[in-house]
Amino acid sequence: MPNRTNELEQFIYQKCYDRIWEAVYGYVAAHPNSLELGYSRVQYPDSAMLEDMILEFSTNINIDEDTLSFDAVVSCVIMLEQETYHDTVTAEVSQWFKVHCFVVVEDGIKNFNVHDIDIYSKGKRAMTTGVAATNNIVPIICKNQLETEATRFLERYCPEALQIPMAVPIEKIVKEKMGLNILHGNRLTDDFSLFGQICFSQGSVKVYDLLTDTCQEVEVERGTILIDAYTFWERNIGCVNNTIAHEAFHWHRHRVYAAIKSILRGEKLIACRCPTSSKGEKQDDSWTDEDSMEWQASQIAPRILMPIETAAVKIKELLDMYGYSPGSADKTEILECVIDELASFYKVSKQSAKIRMIDLGYNEAAGVYNYKDSYAPYFSNISPRDAFYEYCDNEEFRAVIDSGLFRYASGYFIINNEKYLTQDSTGQYVLTNYAWSNLAECALQFTYHRVNMREHGRFHTDVFHRANRQAYEKLPRFDADRNISVIDNAEELRRKQEEFEEQFADYRAITPTFAQLAADLMKRKRWNSVTFKEKTHLDDATYSRIVNNEEKEWSLRTVMAVCVGLGVNARTTDKLLAAAGHTLSTSREHQLFSFLLTSFEGQSIDECNTFLESMEIMPLGNRPRKREAVS
């Protein structure tokens, strides 16, 4: 028997091979004339018998609750017999089959069925339900499928949550619709490294007693979720709900993986755990199957609790209720209120609510509720008024702003570089999509500090008068040490930009511009502005920019008009085009220009334009052509 390197093929050989053999044996015996016999000496067999079968590979693997479906592609050796008038003719042939199988697994194999057998044909797929899986029985769920997978879960267990905004009753779903148990009150580790775990098999689980500070084992049934006691005490109900949703998804999509492991290894795979930290989103070859499943559950759990369609409706409702607009001076406070309300409504953590807003396109939520630790909130969004006060009070902040490394845009101080900033149609600076996704890389951060307004009223008298009910006010504070990496990034980008500008200046010093080349040729031909306009059909402004060697982007058509007017050959034209940053491509218009330069060399621009118009190409020049008088 071949040595298999993936879980499914090991499972097929160890547990399914005999049943697949029986099914293929019966199919071959019943359909001897359906085989591919193009090269066989027996063309019309009276009988066929399976002699050998090898599993080549498995494909079309799908998981749906407890059901695993797959196509086993097998190569078979078949003995054929055909009765003739004289004797019995035999032949041995090779034939590949695709065997479509269904197997129901729980603690063991509950049912196995061969649904269909066909002659193998590459590319033909069976109709299946569920989710595609790898050869190791791990569901294949890409980042762009996360929302769909969460929706499928809710369609099965809580379809009403897809219709109207509502708090998903995840604990009720788990107990009443999924038939699982939930145990609270135990410590799963002594260092709070786990929020919870799901038990795929009946057995014992190690827990830590809070009162006696000892370790003990408790017996659990298959389908039991354990929530670490500190998940609520150290975090909040939102974290508990997210942990339950996380473990529920493990049960929903990963229990077949656990069952197959248990069947193959002959041991109980007790738990799939929800760690308090994760590997992040960038998958690589170092990820194990367990890492992939943890990522899936971590990503999909908040999407189950805040469904995409109805969460978007609720977020818009809250933003409208608070009168939010991107230009609001108090948008940080508004966004924090919206996140608070969203977290309270869906019974999730504030961090989950914030991330969900970002997922749904509200990128400005990335600027609030950024925590370095449990006690020191850091944020990037700051109002112009607070920024001015900090500029007046804080010498370090004033020095950073005066350096010109940062520009204020959309409520943030962003590195002044085109990678992070662009201008909209009104000329206002706004953040690029990259900047919104990477605020920690490009935005200055602030923290709050308490100020005695009666002692600190020099630049804050208006704040004091507005809020004189309190002696202390919480104001943003810039900490240079906190922003070292962002400032270093800004300085490095400026250094590279200055280095480029210096190199470009050197290049310009030894490389003539288009305007310089054109002005030199015009000088040799003793052109003035009148001659220039007559020869090129361009205007006075263009003539002035050329003779004054102004830095600008020259359009291809302008350069062509100058070349035609000067009557230069194709080689000189190529130099002028290159100096302006152009080359002629294989497009129809460009090919007509190439033809014009060679076939109409030395002819006037009027003659060239007549040809271009006959070919339905717009004439060169930006001045109206003189029309001949009609007699």
XYZ file of C-alpha atoms in Angstrom:
631
model
C 0.000 0.000 0.000
C 1.443 3.426 -0.940
C 2.639 5.748 1.799
C 0.183 8.660 1.829
C 1.227 12.150 2.995
C -2.215 13.745 3.471
C -4.994 13.018 5.922
C -7.792 12.292 3.461
C -5.864 9.746 1.422
C -4.708 8.021 4.610
C -8.353 7.956 5.677
C -9.449 6.502 2.322
C -6.826 3.735 2.408
C -7.376 2.845 6.048
C -11.168 3.166 6.336
C -12.791 3.443 2.907
C -10.681 1.400 0.497
C -12.603 -1.889 0.844
C -15.974 -0.198 0.319
C -14.727 1.707 -2.716
C -13.286 -1.580 -4.084
C -16.660 -3.278 -3.694
C -18.456 -0.427 -5.438
C -15.982 -0.311 -8.360
C -15.955 -4.113 -8.586
C -19.760 -4.126 -8.944
C -19.715 -1.258 -11.447
C -17.103 -2.956 -13.680
C -18.988 -6.262 -13.611
C -22.296 -4.563 -14.465
C -20.929 -2.259 -17.211
C -18.255 -4.126 -19.192
C -19.134 -2.269 -22.403
C -18.869 1.206 -20.837
C -15.086 0.960 -20.523
C -12.647 2.780 -22.827
C -11.410 -0.096 -25.032
C -9.879 1.743 -28.008
C -6.579 -0.172 -27.810
C -7.839 -3.456 -26.353
C -7.892 -6.716 -28.311
C -11.275 -7.302 -26.703
C -13.729 -4.754 -28.054
C -17.046 -6.312 -27.042
C -16.474 -7.993 -23.679
C -19.048 -10.364 -22.268
C -17.660 -9.910 -18.784
C -15.204 -7.731 -16.855
C -13.584 -8.244 -13.463
C -11.599 -5.836 -11.302
C -8.164 -7.250 -10.452
C -6.300 -4.332 -8.883
C -7.073 -0.742 -7.769
C -4.785 2.109 -6.700
C -5.906 5.456 -5.287
C -4.214 8.081 -7.482
C -5.516 11.192 -5.738
C -8.595 12.761 -4.151
C -10.361 15.881 -5.375
C -13.609 17.896 -5.071
C -13.368 17.699 -1.263
C -16.244 19.326 0.644
C -17.396 19.569 4.254
C -20.989 20.140 5.356
C -21.593 19.740 9.107
C -20.774 16.045 9.834
C -20.618 15.046 6.165
C -17.404 14.762 4.172
C -17.730 14.326 0.410
C -14.908 13.711 -2.038
C -14.017 12.187 -5.384
C -11.542 9.302 -5.151
C -9.735 8.980 -8.488
C -8.569 5.370 -8.828
C -6.621 3.527 -11.514
C -7.799 -0.047 -12.050
C -6.539 -3.185 -13.770
C -9.503 -5.027 -15.321
C -9.638 -8.492 -16.896
C -11.965 -8.740 -19.936
C -13.444 -11.855 -21.515
C -15.205 -12.243 -24.847
C -16.732 -15.478 -26.197
C -16.133 -16.051 -29.946
C -17.118 -18.867 -32.292
C -13.767 -20.528 -31.760
C -12.647 -19.807 -28.217
C -12.611 -17.353 -25.301
C -10.543 -14.185 -25.828
C -9.141 -12.409 -22.745
C -7.368 -9.079 -22.310
C -6.127 -6.951 -19.457
C -6.829 -3.179 -19.609
C -6.199 -0.167 -17.406
C -9.014 2.233 -16.613
C -9.310 5.318 -14.330
C -12.545 5.951 -12.450
C -13.859 8.848 -10.400
C -15.727 7.544 -7.355
C -17.927 10.170 -5.664
C -18.188 9.330 -1.960
C -20.078 10.611 1.068
C -19.053 9.760 4.624
C -20.702 10.894 7.862
C -18.255 11.100 10.760
C -18.803 11.940 14.410
C -16.823 10.046 17.020
C -16.456 7.393 14.299
C -17.769 6.609 10.826
C -21.569 6.668 11.025
C -22.297 6.125 7.347
C -20.427 5.609 4.075
C -21.963 5.777 0.651
C -20.652 5.713 -2.909
C -22.965 8.102 -4.680
C -21.713 7.718 -8.243
C -18.958 6.143 -10.373
C -17.820 7.565 -13.719
C -14.982 7.084 -16.149
C -12.483 9.726 -14.991
C -12.477 12.908 -17.074
C -10.293 15.812 -16.008
C -12.189 18.928 -14.950
C -15.604 17.366 -14.414
C -16.903 18.276 -10.945
C -19.776 16.882 -8.942
C -22.470 19.135 -7.495
C -21.842 19.538 -3.766
C -22.934 21.580 -0.770
C -20.864 22.921 2.102
C -17.381 24.389 1.822
C -14.355 23.196 -0.139
C -11.523 21.654 1.878
C -7.881 20.676 1.521
C -6.553 17.118 1.480
C -6.031 17.553 5.223
C -9.776 18.238 5.723
C -9.202 21.933 6.492
C -11.902 24.220 5.026
C -10.646 26.535 2.284
C -11.874 29.996 3.275
C -10.100 32.983 1.711
C -10.233 36.532 3.024
C -12.801 37.547 0.385
C -15.076 34.670 1.504
C -15.266 35.573 5.199
C -18.498 37.581 4.921
C -20.137 34.846 2.828
C -19.163 32.191 5.357
C -20.571 34.227 8.260
C -23.792 34.744 6.287
C -24.083 30.990 5.659
C -23.769 30.338 9.383
C -26.565 32.813 10.158
C -28.784 31.533 7.336
C -28.694 28.158 9.048
C -28.947 29.187 12.695
C -30.326 32.764 12.901
C -31.720 34.044 9.570
C -33.600 36.877 11.263
C -30.258 38.557 12.066
C -29.782 39.030 8.317
C -33.060 40.926 7.992
C -32.930 43.607 10.703
C -30.195 44.946 13.016
C -30.261 42.896 16.207
C -27.929 41.444 18.801
C -27.209 37.901 17.659
C -28.239 35.580 20.553
C -25.108 33.492 20.160
C -25.419 31.613 23.480
C -29.025 30.676 22.684
C -28.009 29.565 19.175
C -25.226 27.392 20.541
C -27.432 25.707 23.159
C -30.794 25.397 21.403
C -29.982 25.147 17.695
C -26.510 23.610 17.652
C -27.109 21.358 20.663
C -23.872 22.298 22.415
C -23.134 22.798 26.111
C -21.431 25.840 27.664
C -19.467 25.678 30.903
C -18.504 28.897 32.692
C -16.487 29.499 35.852
C -13.312 27.482 35.245
C -9.804 28.691 34.567
C -8.440 26.955 31.441
C -4.847 28.064 32.041
C -2.948 29.646 34.897
C -1.753 32.551 32.713
C -4.982 33.505 30.855
C -3.547 32.420 27.475
C -6.933 31.001 26.383
C -10.345 32.627 26.211
C -12.127 29.332 25.611
C -12.126 25.943 23.918
C -14.521 23.516 22.196
C -14.398 19.784 22.961
C -14.863 17.578 19.892
C -14.866 14.329 21.855
C -16.076 13.088 25.187
C -13.271 12.973 27.718
C -11.465 14.849 30.455
C -10.201 18.439 30.304
C -7.621 20.048 32.595
C -8.845 23.150 34.459
C -7.503 25.312 37.307
C -9.447 25.789 40.524
C -9.691 29.461 41.485
C -10.091 28.906 45.241
C -7.504 26.201 45.920
C -5.103 27.209 43.130
C -4.803 23.587 42.029
C -5.124 21.774 38.718
C -7.843 19.179 38.213
C -9.614 17.317 35.430
C -13.326 17.519 34.638
C -15.320 15.179 32.414
C -17.022 16.806 29.404
C -19.422 15.607 26.751
C -18.746 15.920 23.028
C -19.746 19.422 21.914
C -18.924 21.252 25.158
C -17.630 24.838 25.098
C -15.593 25.999 28.086
C -15.184 29.738 28.694
C -12.306 30.858 30.900
C -13.647 32.669 33.953
C -11.292 35.603 33.433
C -12.721 36.195 29.931
C -15.566 38.061 31.617
C -13.825 39.338 34.732
C -10.711 40.649 32.969
C -12.470 41.652 29.720
C -16.249 42.014 29.182
C -19.418 40.314 27.953
C -18.431 41.233 24.403
C -15.291 39.146 24.683
C -17.356 36.247 26.072
C -19.793 36.424 23.151
C -16.945 36.600 20.638
C -15.353 33.538 22.260
C -18.637 31.603 22.064
C -19.045 32.572 18.385
C -15.413 31.588 17.762
C -15.908 28.119 19.276
C -19.305 27.721 17.581
C -17.665 28.243 14.204
C -15.005 25.681 15.082
C -17.825 23.196 15.672
C -19.679 24.280 12.534
C -16.779 23.839 10.092
C -13.927 22.027 11.852
C -15.488 19.069 13.661
C -15.007 16.763 10.656
C -11.278 17.575 10.736
C -11.180 16.606 14.415
C -13.185 13.434 13.815
C -10.907 12.249 10.993
C -7.841 12.933 13.164
C -9.393 10.899 15.964
C -10.263 7.995 13.643
C -6.789 7.883 12.074
C -4.789 8.269 15.284
C -7.012 6.142 17.481
C -7.075 8.889 20.091
C -9.499 11.563 21.193
C -8.908 15.097 19.913
C -10.475 16.880 22.845
C -10.305 20.585 22.140
C -9.873 23.371 19.628
C -8.755 26.425 21.578
C -9.375 30.158 21.298
C -6.065 31.848 22.228
C -5.845 35.365 23.651
C -3.341 36.257 20.904
C -3.143 35.224 17.260
C -0.621 35.032 14.443
C -2.193 37.854 12.448
C -3.478 37.771 8.888
C -0.398 37.145 6.751
C -0.377 33.420 6.080
C 2.815 31.676 5.038
C 4.367 28.213 4.852
C 5.007 28.174 8.604
C 1.246 28.037 9.342
C -0.091 24.682 10.483
C -3.591 23.387 9.759
C -4.546 24.448 13.291
C -3.209 27.970 12.643
C -5.407 28.245 9.524
C -8.516 27.104 11.404
C -7.818 29.507 14.269
C -7.513 32.359 11.764
C -10.824 31.368 10.163
C -12.670 31.267 13.487
C -11.079 34.521 14.699
C -12.022 36.366 11.517
C -15.553 35.002 11.164
C -16.735 35.225 14.800
C -17.166 39.053 14.818
C -18.773 38.857 11.376
C -21.349 36.436 12.784
C -22.086 38.773 15.702
C -22.279 41.849 13.407
C -23.680 40.689 10.013
C -22.469 42.762 7.090
C -25.830 43.974 5.739
C -27.549 44.855 8.994
C -24.414 46.148 10.744
C -23.937 48.641 7.905
C -27.517 49.841 8.440
C -26.973 50.227 12.191
C -23.677 52.097 11.774
C -25.257 54.588 9.359
C -28.170 55.057 11.762
C -25.802 55.888 14.632
C -23.650 58.221 12.524
C -26.748 60.102 11.408
C -28.058 60.240 14.961
C -24.838 61.858 16.193
C -24.625 64.215 13.188
C -21.278 62.851 12.045
C -19.402 64.292 9.072
C -15.712 63.806 8.119
C -15.045 67.492 8.669
C -16.582 67.680 12.145
C -14.323 69.325 14.702
C -15.512 66.821 17.330
C -15.504 63.759 15.098
C -13.202 61.832 17.465
C -15.767 62.114 20.251
C -18.585 61.232 17.827
C -16.780 58.159 16.511
C -16.090 57.006 20.062
C -19.787 57.417 20.898
C -20.803 55.485 17.774
C -18.372 52.669 18.624
C -19.661 52.609 22.216
C -23.285 52.398 21.023
C -22.456 49.768 18.404
C -20.609 47.620 20.947
C -23.490 47.941 23.430
C -26.137 47.131 20.794
C -24.416 44.019 19.429
C -22.973 42.994 22.826
C -19.410 42.926 21.531
C -16.201 44.612 22.654
C -15.385 48.168 21.591
C -12.357 46.906 19.705
C -14.531 44.474 17.694
C -17.038 47.241 16.947
C -14.252 49.547 15.787
C -12.698 46.890 13.536
C -16.122 46.089 12.069
C -16.608 49.754 11.160
C -13.240 49.748 9.392
C -14.169 46.497 7.581
C -17.323 48.198 6.307
C -15.468 51.198 4.903
C -15.457 53.672 7.810
C -11.674 54.106 7.761
C -11.687 57.076 10.129
C -12.601 54.733 12.979
C -8.975 53.593 12.842
C -7.999 56.864 14.520
C -9.825 56.261 17.798
C -9.591 53.800 20.684
C -5.972 52.868 20.047
C -4.520 51.482 23.257
C -0.896 50.917 24.170
C -2.047 49.220 27.368
C -5.183 49.014 29.461
C -4.781 52.477 30.942
C -3.230 54.707 28.264
C -5.397 55.350 25.199
C -3.531 56.628 22.158
C -5.250 58.250 19.212
C -4.380 60.080 16.014
C -7.468 62.188 15.338
C -7.270 65.695 16.795
C -9.349 68.818 16.250
C -7.727 71.970 14.809
C -8.442 73.812 18.093
C -6.735 71.164 20.257
C -3.855 70.954 17.768
C -3.337 74.714 18.035
C -3.306 74.607 21.854
C -0.759 71.784 21.831
C 1.323 73.683 19.249
C 1.436 76.655 21.611
C 2.150 74.618 24.757
C 4.457 71.842 23.554
C 7.863 72.785 22.130
C 8.510 69.261 20.820
C 5.223 69.220 18.906
C 5.855 72.746 17.590
C 9.302 71.704 16.306
C 7.859 68.674 14.503
C 5.109 70.701 12.838
C 7.459 73.568 11.899
C 9.753 71.047 10.188
C 7.136 70.621 7.449
C 7.338 66.842 7.722
C 3.606 66.582 8.485
C 0.466 68.125 7.033
C -2.916 68.414 8.760
C -5.620 66.641 6.736
C -8.989 65.098 7.626
C -8.287 65.567 11.339
C -4.832 63.914 11.312
C -1.218 65.032 11.109
C -0.005 62.869 8.228
C 3.482 62.497 6.725
C 3.674 65.082 3.950
C 4.291 62.657 1.099
C 2.236 61.593 -1.907
C 2.240 58.027 -0.577
C -0.087 59.196 2.199
C -1.705 62.406 0.930
C -3.445 63.424 -2.271
C -5.658 66.322 -3.348
C -9.344 65.983 -4.142
C -11.236 67.808 -6.886
C -11.453 70.956 -4.732
C -7.724 71.018 -4.013
C -8.123 69.887 -0.394
C -5.568 67.433 0.959
C -7.061 64.041 1.892
C -5.610 60.722 2.998
C -4.854 58.040 0.424
C -6.424 54.612 0.812
C -3.008 53.311 1.849
C -2.791 55.924 4.593
C -6.236 55.013 5.962
C -5.152 51.378 6.151
C -1.796 52.210 7.766
C -2.383 55.114 10.143
C 0.157 53.789 12.633
C 2.796 54.175 9.920
C 2.042 57.744 8.876
C -0.004 59.606 11.542
C 1.214 61.347 14.685
C -0.315 59.949 17.864
C -1.526 61.710 20.979
C -2.625 60.711 24.441
C -4.814 62.505 26.980
C -3.481 64.279 30.032
C -5.381 66.081 32.781
C -4.812 69.829 33.048
C -5.784 72.205 35.834
C -7.517 74.836 33.721
C -7.297 77.547 36.380
C -3.493 77.244 36.394
C -3.169 76.530 32.695
C -5.417 79.136 31.110
C -2.877 80.950 28.949
C -3.978 79.452 25.623
C -7.179 77.780 26.806
C -9.316 80.595 28.134
C -12.194 79.733 25.798
C -12.104 76.120 26.988
C -12.068 77.328 30.594
C -15.106 79.541 30.063
C -16.971 76.762 28.303
C -16.151 74.191 30.936
C -15.568 76.129 34.139
C -17.708 73.613 35.996
C -14.575 71.457 36.193
C -11.189 72.448 37.535
C -9.510 69.825 35.336
C -9.838 69.243 31.606
C -8.669 66.219 29.616
C -6.572 67.526 26.687
C -4.539 65.833 23.931
C -0.800 65.597 24.539
C 1.991 64.906 22.039
C 4.756 62.572 23.214
C 7.829 62.600 20.949
C 9.046 59.237 22.267
C 5.738 57.641 21.273
C 6.117 58.987 17.714
C 9.774 58.147 17.054
C 9.045 55.555 14.333
C 6.596 57.838 12.469
C 8.982 60.811 12.609
C 11.877 58.610 11.443
C 9.725 57.426 8.550
C 8.901 61.028 7.595
C 12.557 62.076 7.755
C 13.645 59.097 5.660
C 11.028 59.881 2.984
C 12.164 63.526 2.920
C 15.806 62.421 2.607
C 14.957 60.161 -0.326
C 12.920 62.918 -1.969
C 15.780 65.423 -1.611
C 18.229 62.836 -2.955
C 16.007 62.273 -5.973
C 15.627 65.998 -6.603
C 19.414 66.406 -6.479
C 19.954 63.525 -8.912
C 17.248 64.882 -11.197
C 18.872 68.320 -11.160
C 22.193 66.695 -12.202
C 20.390 64.854 -14.971
C 18.766 68.060 -16.193
C 22.129 69.849 -16.158
C 23.548 67.434 -18.755
C 20.332 66.538 -20.581
C 18.637 69.223 -22.677
C 14.903 69.595 -22.319
C 12.461 69.580 -25.179
C 12.096 73.359 -24.859
C 15.862 73.845 -25.067
C 16.184 71.637 -28.166
C 13.184 73.240 -29.875
C 14.360 76.797 -29.032
C 17.821 76.015 -30.436
C 16.358 74.750 -33.732
C 14.021 77.757 -33.936
C 16.981 80.094 -33.371
C 18.932 78.460 -36.217
C 15.959 78.938 -38.541
C 15.609 82.559 -37.276
C 12.025 82.135 -36.208
C 10.128 84.771 -34.292
C 6.720 84.406 -32.664
C 4.923 85.209 -35.942
C 6.864 82.541 -37.830
C 6.320 80.052 -34.989
C 2.547 80.508 -35.042
C 2.401 80.289 -38.843
C 4.566 77.159 -39.048
C 3.083 75.212 -36.085
C -0.460 76.560 -35.640
C 0.403 76.924 -31.913
C -0.214 80.096 -29.880
C 1.908 82.841 -28.300
C 1.787 81.207 -24.860
C 3.392 78.012 -26.203
C 6.090 80.036 -27.979
C 6.844 81.923 -24.755
C 7.119 78.706 -22.699
C 9.556 77.211 -25.231
C 11.896 80.190 -25.528
C 11.858 80.667 -21.732
C 12.527 76.940 -21.157
C 9.621 76.553 -18.751
C 9.312 73.262 -16.877
C 6.076 71.593 -17.925
C 4.695 68.415 -19.383
C 4.548 68.747 -23.158
C 1.729 66.904 -24.893
C 2.551 64.589 -27.767
C 0.451 66.627 -30.192
C 2.265 69.857 -29.264
C 5.642 68.219 -29.843
C 4.435 66.805 -33.188
C 3.221 70.247 -34.288
C 6.652 71.754 -33.498
C 8.449 68.927 -35.354
C 6.253 69.299 -38.446
C 6.627 73.071 -38.387
C 10.441 72.794 -38.122
C 10.473 70.263 -40.949
C 12.957 68.013 -39.106
C 13.671 64.433 -40.117
C 12.515 61.320 -38.243
C 15.786 60.959 -36.267
C 15.599 64.522 -34.913
C 11.909 64.063 -34.188
C 12.705 60.983 -32.070
C 15.157 63.081 -30.006
C 12.572 65.811 -29.462
C 9.906 63.265 -28.517
C 12.260 61.523 -26.088
C 13.217 64.833 -24.465
C 9.501 65.456 -23.868
C 9.023 61.922 -22.483
C 7.173 60.460 -25.478
C 7.567 57.591 -27.921
C 5.339 56.578 -30.803
C 3.436 53.358 -30.174
C 1.640 50.956 -32.532
C -1.723 52.737 -32.200
C -3.349 53.940 -35.417
C -2.853 57.627 -34.584
C 0.804 57.152 -33.675
C 1.435 55.116 -36.820
C -0.087 57.957 -38.869
C 2.312 60.378 -37.163
C 5.263 58.114 -38.058
C 4.075 57.972 -41.678
C 3.683 61.747 -41.688
C 7.265 62.319 -40.502
C 8.785 60.252 -43.310
C 6.374 60.706 -46.223
C 5.522 64.384 -45.634
C 8.947 65.552 -44.446
C 9.478 69.239 -45.304
C 5.822 69.893 -46.149
C 3.803 72.584 -44.400
C 1.618 71.923 -41.410
C -1.452 72.782 -43.497
C -0.585 70.015 -45.971
C 0.052 67.577 -43.107
C -3.211 68.502 -41.392
C -5.149 68.004 -44.629
C -3.821 64.455 -44.719
C -4.637 63.871 -41.042
C -8.192 65.115 -41.505
C -8.636 62.837 -44.509
C -7.722 59.970 -42.165
C -10.216 61.265 -39.542
C -7.476 62.401 -37.143
C -7.709 65.800 -35.414
C -5.299 68.318 -37.004
C -2.174 69.477 -35.187
C -1.933 72.873 -33.477
C -4.245 74.764 -31.152
C -5.038 77.738 -33.426
C -7.843 77.766 -35.986
C -6.656 76.942 -39.520
C -6.931 79.528 -42.238
C -9.586 78.518 -44.720
C -9.157 79.289 -48.414
C -11.744 81.705 -49.750
C -14.481 80.064 -51.797
C -15.089 81.858 -55.085
